[in-house]
Amino acid sequence: MMNILPHETDGKFDLLIDTGRGAWIPMSKTSLQQLLERFDAAYPKYTECTREQLVERWRAAETMQQTHASLVASNPVQAREAA
């Protein structure tokens, strides 16, 4: 399970990423560092995954955002349909 969801706010593509603490947050509203700091403060009692899994999810989401940006640059109509 990826625990990453495509999301659009005000016409802008974003990803909702699982925080590992039972919540979801738009990637554009946080950084990996902030996500890890909050995760570490809640670990282990209030977390649902490992730190390593959280980092893997973040890296996968970064790849997804880069792929989407490339798609938009090459074909905006297809990118809207893919989102």
mmCIF file of C-alpha atoms in Angstrom:
data_model
loop_
_atom_site.group_PDB
_atom_site.id
_atom_site.type_symbol
_atom_site.label_atom_id
_atom_site.label_comp_id
_atom_site.label_asym_id
_atom_site.label_seq_id
_atom_site.Cartn_x
_atom_site.Cartn_y
_atom_site.Cartn_z
ATOM 1 C CA MET A 1 0.000 0.000 0.000
ATOM 2 C CA MET A 2 1.479 3.311 -1.076
ATOM 3 C CA ASN A 3 -0.320 5.556 1.395
ATOM 4 C CA ILE A 4 -0.062 8.399 -1.095
ATOM 5 C CA LEU A 5 -3.152 9.947 -2.691
ATOM 6 C CA PRO A 6 -3.349 12.352 -5.645
ATOM 7 C CA HIS A 7 -5.028 15.562 -4.562
ATOM 8 C CA GLU A 8 -5.926 18.804 -6.286
ATOM 9 C CA THR A 9 -6.360 22.109 -4.496
ATOM 10 C CA ASP A 10 -7.258 25.263 -6.389
ATOM 11 C CA GLY A 11 -6.342 23.556 -9.650
ATOM 12 C CA LYS A 12 -2.869 22.588 -8.448
ATOM 13 C CA PHE A 13 -1.757 18.972 -8.269
ATOM 14 C CA ASP A 14 -0.515 17.841 -4.878
ATOM 15 C CA LEU A 15 -0.168 14.573 -3.023
ATOM 16 C CA LEU A 16 -1.665 13.660 0.306
ATOM 17 C CA ILE A 17 0.904 11.657 2.217
ATOM 18 C CA ASP A 18 0.291 9.440 5.210
ATOM 19 C CA THR A 19 2.009 10.915 8.263
ATOM 20 C CA GLY A 20 2.474 7.536 9.902
ATOM 21 C CA ARG A 21 0.410 8.843 12.810
ATOM 22 C CA GLY A 22 -3.079 8.249 11.432
ATOM 23 C CA ALA A 23 -3.414 11.497 9.503
ATOM 24 C CA TRP A 24 -2.833 12.741 5.957
ATOM 25 C CA ILE A 25 -1.155 15.996 4.943
ATOM 26 C CA PRO A 26 -0.553 17.676 1.574
ATOM 27 C CA MET A 27 3.109 17.330 0.640
ATOM 28 C CA SER A 28 3.250 21.019 -0.198
ATOM 29 C CA LYS A 29 2.442 21.877 3.428
ATOM 30 C CA THR A 30 5.391 20.052 5.026
ATOM 31 C CA SER A 31 8.921 18.817 4.482
ATOM 32 C CA LEU A 32 10.476 15.440 5.136
ATOM 33 C CA GLN A 33 12.336 16.950 8.093
ATOM 34 C CA GLN A 34 9.128 18.272 9.681
ATOM 35 C CA LEU A 35 7.326 15.002 9.029
ATOM 36 C CA LEU A 36 10.112 13.020 10.711
ATOM 37 C CA GLU A 37 10.283 15.364 13.701
ATOM 38 C CA ARG A 38 6.559 14.929 14.336
ATOM 39 C CA PHE A 39 6.798 11.188 13.746
ATOM 40 C CA ASP A 40 9.711 10.823 16.173
ATOM 41 C CA ALA A 41 7.825 12.761 18.854
ATOM 42 C CA ALA A 42 4.899 10.338 18.556
ATOM 43 C CA TYR A 43 6.950 7.130 18.262
ATOM 44 C CA PRO A 44 6.213 4.337 19.176
ATOM 45 C CA LYS A 45 2.866 4.748 20.915
ATOM 46 C CA TYR A 46 1.061 6.850 18.288
ATOM 47 C CA THR A 47 2.594 5.631 15.032
ATOM 48 C CA GLU A 48 1.388 3.148 12.431
ATOM 49 C CA CYS A 49 4.600 2.385 10.549
ATOM 50 C CA THR A 50 8.369 2.523 10.902
ATOM 51 C CA ARG A 51 10.518 5.580 10.263
ATOM 52 C CA GLU A 52 12.061 3.807 7.271
ATOM 53 C CA GLN A 53 8.619 3.178 5.757
ATOM 54 C CA LEU A 54 7.755 6.846 6.191
ATOM 55 C CA VAL A 55 10.937 7.901 4.368
ATOM 56 C CA GLU A 56 10.193 5.390 1.564
ATOM 57 C CA ARG A 57 6.701 6.869 1.166
ATOM 58 C CA TRP A 58 8.124 10.385 1.001
ATOM 59 C CA ARG A 59 10.656 9.388 -1.668
ATOM 60 C CA ALA A 60 7.932 7.640 -3.701
ATOM 61 C CA ALA A 61 5.756 10.752 -3.464
ATOM 62 C CA GLU A 62 8.651 12.928 -4.662
ATOM 63 C CA THR A 63 9.028 10.654 -7.685
ATOM 64 C CA MET A 64 5.289 10.846 -8.365
ATOM 65 C CA GLN A 65 5.365 14.652 -8.235
ATOM 66 C CA GLN A 66 8.348 14.815 -10.605
ATOM 67 C CA THR A 67 6.612 12.427 -13.004
ATOM 68 C CA HIS A 68 3.455 14.532 -12.923
ATOM 69 C CA ALA A 69 5.426 17.726 -13.526
ATOM 70 C CA SER A 70 7.077 16.125 -16.564
ATOM 71 C CA LEU A 71 3.696 14.983 -17.864
ATOM 72 C CA VAL A 72 2.237 18.474 -17.472
ATOM 73 C CA ALA A 73 5.177 19.982 -19.322
ATOM 74 C CA SER A 74 4.792 17.578 -22.223
ATOM 75 C CA ASN A 75 0.985 17.306 -22.415
ATOM 76 C CA PRO A 76 -1.232 19.402 -20.093
ATOM 77 C CA VAL A 77 -4.500 17.813 -21.287
ATOM 78 C CA GLN A 78 -3.306 14.275 -20.611
ATOM 79 C CA ALA A 79 -1.952 15.370 -17.207
ATOM 80 C CA ARG A 80 -5.394 16.658 -16.140
ATOM 81 C CA GLU A 81 -6.942 13.358 -17.153
ATOM 82 C CA ALA A 82 -4.269 11.358 -15.272
ATOM 83 C CA ALA A 83 -4.817 13.313 -12.055
#
